Coordinates of N, CA and C in Angstrom, one line a residue:
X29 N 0.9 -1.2 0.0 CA 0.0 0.0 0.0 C 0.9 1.2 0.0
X30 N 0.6 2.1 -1.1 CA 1.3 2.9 -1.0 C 1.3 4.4 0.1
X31 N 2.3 5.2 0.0 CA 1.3 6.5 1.6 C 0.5 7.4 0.7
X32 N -0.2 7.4 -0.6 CA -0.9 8.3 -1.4 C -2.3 7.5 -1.1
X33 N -2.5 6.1 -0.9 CA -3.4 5.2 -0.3 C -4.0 5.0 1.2
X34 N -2.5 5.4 2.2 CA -2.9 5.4 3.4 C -3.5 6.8 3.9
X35 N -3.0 8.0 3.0 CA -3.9 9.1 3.4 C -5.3 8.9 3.1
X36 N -5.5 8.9 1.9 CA -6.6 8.5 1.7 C -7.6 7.7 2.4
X37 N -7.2 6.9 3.0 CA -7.9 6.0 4.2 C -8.2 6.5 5.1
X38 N -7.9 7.3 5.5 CA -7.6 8.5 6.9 C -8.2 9.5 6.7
X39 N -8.7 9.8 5.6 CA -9.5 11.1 5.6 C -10.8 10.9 5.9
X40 N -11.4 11.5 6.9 CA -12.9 11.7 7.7 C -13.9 12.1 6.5
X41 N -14.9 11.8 6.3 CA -16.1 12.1 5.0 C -16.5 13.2 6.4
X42 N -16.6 14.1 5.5 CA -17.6 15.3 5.8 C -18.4 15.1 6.7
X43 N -18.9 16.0 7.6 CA -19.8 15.5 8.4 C -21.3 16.9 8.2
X44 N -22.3 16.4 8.2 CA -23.3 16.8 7.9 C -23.8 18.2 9.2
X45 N -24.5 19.6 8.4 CA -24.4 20.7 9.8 C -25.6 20.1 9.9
X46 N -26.1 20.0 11.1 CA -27.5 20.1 12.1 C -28.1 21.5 11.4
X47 N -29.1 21.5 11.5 CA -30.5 22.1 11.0 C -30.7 23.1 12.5
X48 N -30.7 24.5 12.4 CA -30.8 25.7 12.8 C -31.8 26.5 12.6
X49 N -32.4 27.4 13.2 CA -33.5 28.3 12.9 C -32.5 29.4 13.4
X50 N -32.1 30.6 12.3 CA -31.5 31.6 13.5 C -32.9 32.5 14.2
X51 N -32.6 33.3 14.7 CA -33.2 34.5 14.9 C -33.4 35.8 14.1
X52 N -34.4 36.1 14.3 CA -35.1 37.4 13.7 C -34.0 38.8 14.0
X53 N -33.9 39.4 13.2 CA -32.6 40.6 13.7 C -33.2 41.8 13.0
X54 N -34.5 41.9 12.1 CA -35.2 43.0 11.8 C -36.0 43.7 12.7
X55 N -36.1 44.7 13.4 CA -37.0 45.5 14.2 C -38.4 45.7 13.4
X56 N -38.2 45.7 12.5 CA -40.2 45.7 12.1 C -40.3 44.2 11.7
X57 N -40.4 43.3 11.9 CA -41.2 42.0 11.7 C -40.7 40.8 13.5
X58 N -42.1 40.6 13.2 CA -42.2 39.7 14.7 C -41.4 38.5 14.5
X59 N -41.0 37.6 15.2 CA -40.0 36.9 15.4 C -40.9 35.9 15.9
X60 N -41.7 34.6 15.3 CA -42.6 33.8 15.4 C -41.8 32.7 16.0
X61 N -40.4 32.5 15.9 CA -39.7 31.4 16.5 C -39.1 31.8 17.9
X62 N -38.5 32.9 18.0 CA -37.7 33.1 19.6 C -38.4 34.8 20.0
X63 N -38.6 34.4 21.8 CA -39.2 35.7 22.5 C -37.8 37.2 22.5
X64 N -37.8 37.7 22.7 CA -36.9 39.2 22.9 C -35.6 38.9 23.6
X65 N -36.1 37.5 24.5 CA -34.4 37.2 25.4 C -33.8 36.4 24.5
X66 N -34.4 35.9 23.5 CA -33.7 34.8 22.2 C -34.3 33.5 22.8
X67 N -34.9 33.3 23.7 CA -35.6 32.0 24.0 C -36.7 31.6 23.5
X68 N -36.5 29.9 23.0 CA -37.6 29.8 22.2 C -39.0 30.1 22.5
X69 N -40.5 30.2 21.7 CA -41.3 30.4 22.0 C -41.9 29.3 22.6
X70 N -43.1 29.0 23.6 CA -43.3 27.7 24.0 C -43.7 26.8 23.1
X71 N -44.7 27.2 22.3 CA -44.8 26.2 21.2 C -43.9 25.9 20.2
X72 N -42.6 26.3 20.1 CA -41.3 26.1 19.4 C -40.7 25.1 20.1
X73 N -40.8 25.1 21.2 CA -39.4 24.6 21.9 C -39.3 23.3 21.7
X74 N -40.1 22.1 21.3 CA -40.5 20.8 21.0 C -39.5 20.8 19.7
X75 N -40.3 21.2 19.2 CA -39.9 21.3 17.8 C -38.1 21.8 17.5
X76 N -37.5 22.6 17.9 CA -36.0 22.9 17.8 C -35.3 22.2 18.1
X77 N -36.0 21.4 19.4 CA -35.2 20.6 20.3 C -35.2 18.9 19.1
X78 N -36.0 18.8 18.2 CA -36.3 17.9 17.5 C -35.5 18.3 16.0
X79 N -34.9 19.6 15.9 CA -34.7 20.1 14.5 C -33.5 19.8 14.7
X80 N -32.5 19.8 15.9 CA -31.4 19.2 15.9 C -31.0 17.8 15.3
X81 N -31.3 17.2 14.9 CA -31.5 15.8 14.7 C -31.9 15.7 12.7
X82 N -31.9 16.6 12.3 CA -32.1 16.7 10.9 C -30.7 17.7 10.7
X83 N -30.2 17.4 9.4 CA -29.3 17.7 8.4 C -29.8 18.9 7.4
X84 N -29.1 20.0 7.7 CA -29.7 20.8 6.4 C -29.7 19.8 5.2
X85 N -28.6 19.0 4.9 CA -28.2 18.4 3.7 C -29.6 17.7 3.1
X86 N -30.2 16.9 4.8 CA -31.4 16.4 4.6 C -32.7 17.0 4.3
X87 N -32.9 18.0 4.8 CA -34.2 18.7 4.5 C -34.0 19.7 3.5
X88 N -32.7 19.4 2.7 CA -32.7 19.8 0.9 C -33.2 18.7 0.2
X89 N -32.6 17.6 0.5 CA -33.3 16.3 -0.4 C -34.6 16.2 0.0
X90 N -35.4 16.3 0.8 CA -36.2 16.4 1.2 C -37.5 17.7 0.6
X91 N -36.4 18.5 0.9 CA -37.4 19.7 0.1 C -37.6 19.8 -2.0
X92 N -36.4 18.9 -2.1 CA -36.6 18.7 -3.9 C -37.8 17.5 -3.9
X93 N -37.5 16.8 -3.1 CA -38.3 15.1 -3.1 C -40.1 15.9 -3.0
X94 N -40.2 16.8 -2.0 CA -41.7 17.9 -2.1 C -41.9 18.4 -3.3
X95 N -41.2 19.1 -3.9 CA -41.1 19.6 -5.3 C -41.5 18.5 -6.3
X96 N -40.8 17.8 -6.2 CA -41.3 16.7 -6.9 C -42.6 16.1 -7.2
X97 N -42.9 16.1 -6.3 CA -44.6 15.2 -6.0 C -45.4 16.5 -6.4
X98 N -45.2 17.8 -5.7 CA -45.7 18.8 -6.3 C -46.1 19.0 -8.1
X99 N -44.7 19.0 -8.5 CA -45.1 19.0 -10.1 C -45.7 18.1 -10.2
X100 N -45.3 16.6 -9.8 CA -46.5 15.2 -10.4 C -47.6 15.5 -10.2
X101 N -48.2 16.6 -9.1 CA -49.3 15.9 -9.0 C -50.2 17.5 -10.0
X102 N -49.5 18.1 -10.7 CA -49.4 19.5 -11.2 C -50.4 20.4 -10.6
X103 N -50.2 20.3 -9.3 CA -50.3 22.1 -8.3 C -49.6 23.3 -8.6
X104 N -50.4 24.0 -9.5 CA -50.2 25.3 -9.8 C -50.6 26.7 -9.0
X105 N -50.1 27.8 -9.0 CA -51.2 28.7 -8.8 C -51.5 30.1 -9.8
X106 N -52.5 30.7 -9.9 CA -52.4 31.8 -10.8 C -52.5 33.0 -10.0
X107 N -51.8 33.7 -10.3 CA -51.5 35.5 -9.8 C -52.6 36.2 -10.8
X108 N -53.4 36.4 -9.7 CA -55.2 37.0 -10.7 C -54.5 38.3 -10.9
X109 N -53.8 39.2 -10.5 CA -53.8 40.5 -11.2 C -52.6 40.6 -12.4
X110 N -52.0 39.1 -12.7 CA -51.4 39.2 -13.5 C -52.1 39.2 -14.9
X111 N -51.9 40.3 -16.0 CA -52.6 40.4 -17.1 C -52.5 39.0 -17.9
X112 N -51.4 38.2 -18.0 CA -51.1 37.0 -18.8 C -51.8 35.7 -18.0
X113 N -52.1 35.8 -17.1 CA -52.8 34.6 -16.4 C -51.9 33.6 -16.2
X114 N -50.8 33.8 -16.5 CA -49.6 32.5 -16.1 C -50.0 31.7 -15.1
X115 N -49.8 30.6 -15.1 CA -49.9 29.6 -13.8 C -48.3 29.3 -13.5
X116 N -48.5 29.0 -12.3 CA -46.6 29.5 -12.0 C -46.6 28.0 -10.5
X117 N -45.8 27.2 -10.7 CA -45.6 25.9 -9.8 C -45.7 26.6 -8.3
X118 N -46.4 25.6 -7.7 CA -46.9 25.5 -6.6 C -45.3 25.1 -5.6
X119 N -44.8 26.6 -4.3 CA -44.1 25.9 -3.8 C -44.0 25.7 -2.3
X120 N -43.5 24.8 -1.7 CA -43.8 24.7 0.1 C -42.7 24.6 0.5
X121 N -43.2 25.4 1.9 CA -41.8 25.3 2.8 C -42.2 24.1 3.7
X122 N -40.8 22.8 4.1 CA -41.4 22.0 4.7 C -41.3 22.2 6.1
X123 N -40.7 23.7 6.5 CA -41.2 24.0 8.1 C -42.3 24.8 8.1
X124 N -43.1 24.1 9.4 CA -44.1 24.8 9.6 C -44.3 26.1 10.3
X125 N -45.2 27.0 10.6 CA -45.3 28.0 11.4 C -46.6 27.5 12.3
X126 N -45.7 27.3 13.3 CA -46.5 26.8 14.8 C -47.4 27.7 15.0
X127 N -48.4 27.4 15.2 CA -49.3 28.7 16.0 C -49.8 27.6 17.7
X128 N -49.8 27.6 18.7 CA -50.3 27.6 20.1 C -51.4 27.0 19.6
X129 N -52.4 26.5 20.6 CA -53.6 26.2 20.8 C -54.6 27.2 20.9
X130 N -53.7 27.5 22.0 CA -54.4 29.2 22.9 C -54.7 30.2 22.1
X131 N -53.7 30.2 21.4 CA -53.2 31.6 20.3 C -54.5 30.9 19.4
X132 N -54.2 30.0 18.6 CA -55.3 29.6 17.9 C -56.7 30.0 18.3
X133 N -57.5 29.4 19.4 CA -58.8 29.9 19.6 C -58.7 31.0 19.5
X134 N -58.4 32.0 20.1 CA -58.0 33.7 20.3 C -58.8 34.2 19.1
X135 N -57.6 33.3 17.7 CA -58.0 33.8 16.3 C -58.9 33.4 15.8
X136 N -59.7 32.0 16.0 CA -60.7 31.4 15.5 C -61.8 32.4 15.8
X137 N -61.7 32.2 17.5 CA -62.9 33.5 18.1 C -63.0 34.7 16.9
X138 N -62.0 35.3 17.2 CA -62.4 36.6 16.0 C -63.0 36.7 14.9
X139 N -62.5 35.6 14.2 CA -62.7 35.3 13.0 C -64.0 34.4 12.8
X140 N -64.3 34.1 13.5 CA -66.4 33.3 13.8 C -67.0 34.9 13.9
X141 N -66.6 35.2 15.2 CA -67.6 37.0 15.3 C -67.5 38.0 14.1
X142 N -66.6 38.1 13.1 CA -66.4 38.1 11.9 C -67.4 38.1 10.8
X143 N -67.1 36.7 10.9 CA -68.0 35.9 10.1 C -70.0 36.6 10.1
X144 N -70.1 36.4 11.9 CA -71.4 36.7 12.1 C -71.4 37.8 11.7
X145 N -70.8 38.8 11.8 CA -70.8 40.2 11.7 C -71.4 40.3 9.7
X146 N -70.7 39.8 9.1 CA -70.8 40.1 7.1 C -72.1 39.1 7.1
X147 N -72.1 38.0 7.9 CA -73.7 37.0 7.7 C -74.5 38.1 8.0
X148 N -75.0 38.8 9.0 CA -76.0 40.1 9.4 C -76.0 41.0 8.1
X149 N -74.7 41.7 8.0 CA -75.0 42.7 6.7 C -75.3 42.3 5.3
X150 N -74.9 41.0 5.2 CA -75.6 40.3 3.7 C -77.0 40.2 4.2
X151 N -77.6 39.8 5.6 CA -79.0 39.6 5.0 C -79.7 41.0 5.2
X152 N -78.8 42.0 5.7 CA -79.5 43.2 6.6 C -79.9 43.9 4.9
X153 N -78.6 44.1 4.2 CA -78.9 44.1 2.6 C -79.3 43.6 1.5
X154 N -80.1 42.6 1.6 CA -81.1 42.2 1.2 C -82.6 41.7 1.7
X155 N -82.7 42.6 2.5 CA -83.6 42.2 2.9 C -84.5 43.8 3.7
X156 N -83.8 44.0 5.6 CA -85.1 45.6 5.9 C -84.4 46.2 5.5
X157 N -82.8 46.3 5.4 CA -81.8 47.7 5.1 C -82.0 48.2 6.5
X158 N -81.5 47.8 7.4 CA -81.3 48.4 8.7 C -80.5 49.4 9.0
X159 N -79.5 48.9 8.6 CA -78.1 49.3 8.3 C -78.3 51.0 7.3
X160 N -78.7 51.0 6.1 CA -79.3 52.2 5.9 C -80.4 53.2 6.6
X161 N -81.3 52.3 7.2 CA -82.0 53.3 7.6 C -81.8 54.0 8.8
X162 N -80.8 53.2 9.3 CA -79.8 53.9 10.6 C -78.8 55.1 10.4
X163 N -78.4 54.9 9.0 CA -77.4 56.3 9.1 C -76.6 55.3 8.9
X164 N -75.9 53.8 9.3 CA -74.8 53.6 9.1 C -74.2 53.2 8.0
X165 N -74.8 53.1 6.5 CA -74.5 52.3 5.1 C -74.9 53.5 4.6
X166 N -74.3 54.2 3.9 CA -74.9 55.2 2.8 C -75.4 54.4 1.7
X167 N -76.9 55.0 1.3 CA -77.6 53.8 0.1 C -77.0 53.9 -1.4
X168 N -76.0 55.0 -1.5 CA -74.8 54.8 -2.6 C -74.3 53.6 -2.7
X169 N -73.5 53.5 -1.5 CA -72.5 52.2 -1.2 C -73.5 50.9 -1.6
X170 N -74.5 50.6 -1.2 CA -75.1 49.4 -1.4 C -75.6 49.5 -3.1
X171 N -76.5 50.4 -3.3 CA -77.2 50.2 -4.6 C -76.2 50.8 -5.8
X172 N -74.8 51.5 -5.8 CA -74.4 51.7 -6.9 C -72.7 50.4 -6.9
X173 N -73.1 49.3 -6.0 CA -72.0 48.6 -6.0 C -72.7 47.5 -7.1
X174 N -71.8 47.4 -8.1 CA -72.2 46.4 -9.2 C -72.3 44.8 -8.7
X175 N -72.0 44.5 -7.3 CA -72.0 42.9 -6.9 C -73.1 42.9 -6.3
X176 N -73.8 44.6 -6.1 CA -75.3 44.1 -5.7 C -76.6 43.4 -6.5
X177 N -76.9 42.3 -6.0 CA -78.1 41.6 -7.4 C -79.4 41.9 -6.3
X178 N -80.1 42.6 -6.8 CA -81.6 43.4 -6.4 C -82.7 42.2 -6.5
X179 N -82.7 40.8 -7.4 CA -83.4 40.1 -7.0 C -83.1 38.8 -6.3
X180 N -82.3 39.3 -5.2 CA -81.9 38.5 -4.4 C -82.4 38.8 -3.0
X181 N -83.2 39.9 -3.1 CA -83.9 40.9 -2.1 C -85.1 39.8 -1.3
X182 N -85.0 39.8 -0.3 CA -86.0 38.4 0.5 C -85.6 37.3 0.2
X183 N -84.6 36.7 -0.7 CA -84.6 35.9 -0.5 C -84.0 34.6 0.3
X184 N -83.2 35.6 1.4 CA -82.5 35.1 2.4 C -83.4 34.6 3.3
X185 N -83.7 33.3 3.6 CA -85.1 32.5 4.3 C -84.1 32.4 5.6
X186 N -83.1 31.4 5.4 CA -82.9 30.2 6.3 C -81.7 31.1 7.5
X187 N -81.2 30.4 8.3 CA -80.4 31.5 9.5 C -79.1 31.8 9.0
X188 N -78.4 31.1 8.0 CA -77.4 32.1 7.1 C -77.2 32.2 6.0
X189 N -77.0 33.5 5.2 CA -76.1 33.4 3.7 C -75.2 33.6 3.9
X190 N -74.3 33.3 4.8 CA -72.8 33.4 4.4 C -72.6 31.9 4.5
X191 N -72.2 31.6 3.3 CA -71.8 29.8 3.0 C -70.4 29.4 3.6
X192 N -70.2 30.6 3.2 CA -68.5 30.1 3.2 C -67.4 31.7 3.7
X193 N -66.0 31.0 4.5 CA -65.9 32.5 5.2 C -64.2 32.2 5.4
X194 N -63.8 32.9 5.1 CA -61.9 32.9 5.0 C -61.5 33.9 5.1
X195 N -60.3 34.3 5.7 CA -59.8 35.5 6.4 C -58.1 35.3 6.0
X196 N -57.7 36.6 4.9 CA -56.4 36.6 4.9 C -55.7 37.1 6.2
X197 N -54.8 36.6 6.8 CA -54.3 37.0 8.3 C -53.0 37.3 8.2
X198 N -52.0 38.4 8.3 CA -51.2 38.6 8.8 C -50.4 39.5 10.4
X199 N -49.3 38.5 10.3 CA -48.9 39.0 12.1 C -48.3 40.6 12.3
X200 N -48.6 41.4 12.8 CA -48.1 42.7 13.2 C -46.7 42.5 13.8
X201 N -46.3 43.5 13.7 CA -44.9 43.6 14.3 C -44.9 43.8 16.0
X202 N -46.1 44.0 16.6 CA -46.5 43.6 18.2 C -46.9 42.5 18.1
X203 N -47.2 41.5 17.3 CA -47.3 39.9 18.1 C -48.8 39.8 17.4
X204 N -49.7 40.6 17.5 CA -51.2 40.6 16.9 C -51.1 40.3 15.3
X205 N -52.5 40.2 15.5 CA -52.8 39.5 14.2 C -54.0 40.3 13.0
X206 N -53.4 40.8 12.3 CA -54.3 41.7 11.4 C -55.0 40.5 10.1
X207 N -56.2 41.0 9.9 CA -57.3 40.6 8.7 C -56.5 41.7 7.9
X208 N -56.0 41.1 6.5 CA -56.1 42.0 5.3 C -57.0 41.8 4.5
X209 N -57.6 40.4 4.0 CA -58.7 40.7 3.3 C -59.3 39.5 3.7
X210 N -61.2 39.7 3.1 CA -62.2 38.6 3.6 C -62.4 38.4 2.3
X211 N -62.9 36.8 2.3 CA -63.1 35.9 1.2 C -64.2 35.1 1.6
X212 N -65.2 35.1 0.4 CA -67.0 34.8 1.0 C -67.0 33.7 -0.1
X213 N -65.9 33.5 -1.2 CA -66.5 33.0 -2.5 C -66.1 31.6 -2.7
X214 N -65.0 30.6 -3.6 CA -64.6 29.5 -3.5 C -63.2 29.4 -2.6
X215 N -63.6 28.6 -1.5 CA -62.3 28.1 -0.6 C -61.2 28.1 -1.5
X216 N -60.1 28.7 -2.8 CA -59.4 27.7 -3.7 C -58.1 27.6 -2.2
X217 N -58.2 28.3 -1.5 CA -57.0 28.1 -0.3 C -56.8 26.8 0.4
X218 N -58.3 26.1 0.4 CA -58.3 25.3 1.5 C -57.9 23.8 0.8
X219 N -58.2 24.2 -0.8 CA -57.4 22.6 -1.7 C -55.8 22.8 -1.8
X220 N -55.2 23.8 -1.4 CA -53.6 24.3 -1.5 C -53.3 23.8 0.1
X221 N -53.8 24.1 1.2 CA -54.2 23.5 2.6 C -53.9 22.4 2.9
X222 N -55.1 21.3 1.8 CA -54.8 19.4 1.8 C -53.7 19.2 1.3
X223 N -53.4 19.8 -0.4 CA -52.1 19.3 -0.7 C -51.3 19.2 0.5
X224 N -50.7 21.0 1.0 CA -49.6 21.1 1.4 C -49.5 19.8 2.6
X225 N -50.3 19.5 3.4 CA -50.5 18.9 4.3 C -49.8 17.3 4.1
X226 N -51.3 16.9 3.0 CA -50.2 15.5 2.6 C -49.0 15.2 1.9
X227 N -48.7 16.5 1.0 CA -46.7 16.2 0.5 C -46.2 16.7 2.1
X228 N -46.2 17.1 2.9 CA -45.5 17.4 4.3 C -45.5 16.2 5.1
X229 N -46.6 15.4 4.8 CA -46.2 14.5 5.3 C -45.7 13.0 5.3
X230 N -45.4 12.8 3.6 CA -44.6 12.2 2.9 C -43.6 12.3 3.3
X231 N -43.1 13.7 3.2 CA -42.0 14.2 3.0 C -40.9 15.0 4.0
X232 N -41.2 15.3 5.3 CA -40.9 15.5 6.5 C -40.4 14.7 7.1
X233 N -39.1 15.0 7.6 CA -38.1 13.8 8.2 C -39.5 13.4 9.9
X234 N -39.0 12.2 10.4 CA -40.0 11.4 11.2 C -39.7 12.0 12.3
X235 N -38.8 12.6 12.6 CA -38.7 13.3 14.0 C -39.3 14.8 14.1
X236 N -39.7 15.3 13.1 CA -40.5 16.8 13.3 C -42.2 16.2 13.3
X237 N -42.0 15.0 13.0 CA -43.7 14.8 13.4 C -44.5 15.3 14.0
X238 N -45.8 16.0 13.9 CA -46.1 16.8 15.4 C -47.0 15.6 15.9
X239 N -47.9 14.8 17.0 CA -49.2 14.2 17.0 C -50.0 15.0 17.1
X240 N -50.0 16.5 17.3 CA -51.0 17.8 18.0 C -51.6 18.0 17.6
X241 N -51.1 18.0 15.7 CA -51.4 19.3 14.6 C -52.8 18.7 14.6
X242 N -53.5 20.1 14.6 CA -54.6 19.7 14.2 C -55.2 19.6 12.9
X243 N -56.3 18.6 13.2 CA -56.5 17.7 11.4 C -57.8 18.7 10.5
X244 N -57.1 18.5 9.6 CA -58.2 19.5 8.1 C -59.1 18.9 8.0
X245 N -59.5 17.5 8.1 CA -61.1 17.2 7.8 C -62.1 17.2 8.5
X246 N -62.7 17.7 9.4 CA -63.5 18.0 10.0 C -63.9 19.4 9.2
X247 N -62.8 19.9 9.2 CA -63.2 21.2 8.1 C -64.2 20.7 6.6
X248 N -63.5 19.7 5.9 CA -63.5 19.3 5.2 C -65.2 18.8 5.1
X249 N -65.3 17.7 5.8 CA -66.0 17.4 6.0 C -67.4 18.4 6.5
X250 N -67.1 19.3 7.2 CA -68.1 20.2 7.5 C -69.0 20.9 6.0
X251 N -68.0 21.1 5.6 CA -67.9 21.8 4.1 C -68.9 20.7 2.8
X252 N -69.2 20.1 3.5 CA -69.1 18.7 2.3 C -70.9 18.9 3.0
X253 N -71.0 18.2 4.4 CA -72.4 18.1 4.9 C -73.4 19.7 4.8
X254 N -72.6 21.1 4.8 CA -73.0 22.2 4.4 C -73.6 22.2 2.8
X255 N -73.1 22.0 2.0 CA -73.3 21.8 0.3 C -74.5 20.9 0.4
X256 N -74.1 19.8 1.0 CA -75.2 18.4 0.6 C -76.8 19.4 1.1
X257 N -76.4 19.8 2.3 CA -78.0 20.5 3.1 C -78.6 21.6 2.2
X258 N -77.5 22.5 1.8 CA -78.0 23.6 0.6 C -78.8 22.8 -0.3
X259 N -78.5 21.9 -1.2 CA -79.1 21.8 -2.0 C -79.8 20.3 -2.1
X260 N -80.6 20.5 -1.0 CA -81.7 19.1 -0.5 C -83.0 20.0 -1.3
X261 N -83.4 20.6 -1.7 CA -84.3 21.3 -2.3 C -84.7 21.5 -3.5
X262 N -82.9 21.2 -4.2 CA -82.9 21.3 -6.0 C -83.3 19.5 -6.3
X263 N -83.7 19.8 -7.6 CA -83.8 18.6 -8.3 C -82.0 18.1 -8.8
X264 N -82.4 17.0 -9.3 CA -81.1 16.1 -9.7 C -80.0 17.0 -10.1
X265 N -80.7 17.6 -11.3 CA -79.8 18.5 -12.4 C -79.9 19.5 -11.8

C-alpha cells in the first residue's frame, strides 16, 4: 500500500451541519420562532429541540423530493392580477409556522364574530336595510356597487347566507394578528391546505412529526355536509 493510499484512508467524510433556525434581527417584523431574550417560543421549543437531529443536507433532499410530488401531482397557482394569467408551480416550505392552541382559539374566536358580523349585513342588505335606515351604510354604497343583485332581495329565508368565510391574516410587528382581506366566494386556499399537508407528510423527516397538529377534515368534512344540506331542495340537475 502505498502513503498516497494510506492518506486517503484516513480522511474523515464530511460531516453533515444540524438544522438551525436563526433568529429574527429585523425590528419591524415579529419573530414567530424566539421571544426578545432569544428564547424559544413555548410552542417552538419541541420542535427545535427535534430540529437538531435533521441535516440541512437532509431537508434539501427532502425539500426537492416535495417539489417533486408537487409538479407530479401538477399544483399550480395563478396570480389574478397578472394580465397574462400564467400559472406558475406550486411551492412549500417544509417548516411549519406553529401557532399555540391558545393563540389559535383567540384567532378562530375573531374570525367566527367576523363571520357573524358580514352573515347580518348580507341579510341586513337584502332584505329591511337596517343598516341604511340607521345612518350607518350610505344607500350609494349598497345600490351603486355592481356585486349588488336586487333580485336577491327576500330571499335570504334560512339562519345564514354566508356559505362560506376565509380570512387573509397577517402577524403585526407587536405579536397581533391583522385581517387583510375577507373571502366569502370558493375556498381555492383550503385545496392548496390538503395538498400542502399530505406532501408534508410524505416528505418531513420522522422526528418533526407533530401528533398535536390539528387535522383539516372536520373542516372538510363540515364543508361537504354544508353543500349536501344547501341543496336538498334542488332537483337532480
Amino acid at each position: 500500500m502505498n502513503q498516497d493510499q494510506i492518506v486517503s484512508m484516513n480522511v474523515n467524510a464530511p460531516t453533515e451541519t444540524r438544522m438551525t433556525i436563526p433568529a429574527n434581527t429585523l425590528s419591524f417584523v415579529y419573530d414567530e420562532v424566539y421571544q426578545p431574550d432569544l428564547t424559544p417560543r413555548p410552542a417552538w421549543s419541541r420542535f427545535l429541540e427535534n430540529l437538531k437531529d435533521v441535516s440541512t443536507e437532509e431537508l434539501s433532499r427532502r425539500s426537492l423530493q416535495a417539489d417533486e410530488i408537487l409538479n407530479e401531482n401538477g399544483v399550480t397557482f395563478n396570480v389574478f392580477h397578472d394580465s397574462r394569467q400564467a400559472e406558475r408551480p406550486w411551492s412549500l416550505d417544509l417548516l411549519p409556522l406553529i401557532i399555540s392552541s391558545g393563540e389559535w382559539e383567540t384567532v378562530a374566536a375573531g374570525l367566527q364574530q367576523r363571520a357573524r358580523l358580514l352573515n347580518y349585513i348580507i341579510r341586513d342588505c337584502h332584505g329591511p336595510r337596517q343598516l341604511i335606515l340607521d345612518g350607518i351604510l350610505p344607500p350609494e354604497v349598497l345600490f351603486a356597487n355592481p356585486g349588488y343583485v336586487r333580485p336577491f332581495v327576500g330571499l335570504h329565508k334560512g339562519p345564514s347566507s354566508l356559505t362560506l368565510y376565509s380570512a387573509e391574516l397577517a402577524r403585526g410587528v407587536d405579536g397581533g394578528w391583522r385581517i387583510m382581506a375577507d373571502r366569502a366566494e370558493a375556498p381555492a386556499g383550503a385545496a392548496f391546505a390538503l395538498e400542502n399537508r399530505i406532501v408534508v407528510s410524505r416528505t418531513i423527516p420522522p422526528s418533526l412529526h407533530e401528533p398535536t397538529v390539528r387535522r383539516l377534515a372536520p373542516f372538510f368534512l363540515t364543508v361537504q355536509n354544508t353543500l349536501k344540506n344547501l341543496g336538498r331542495h334542488l332537483s337532480d340537475n
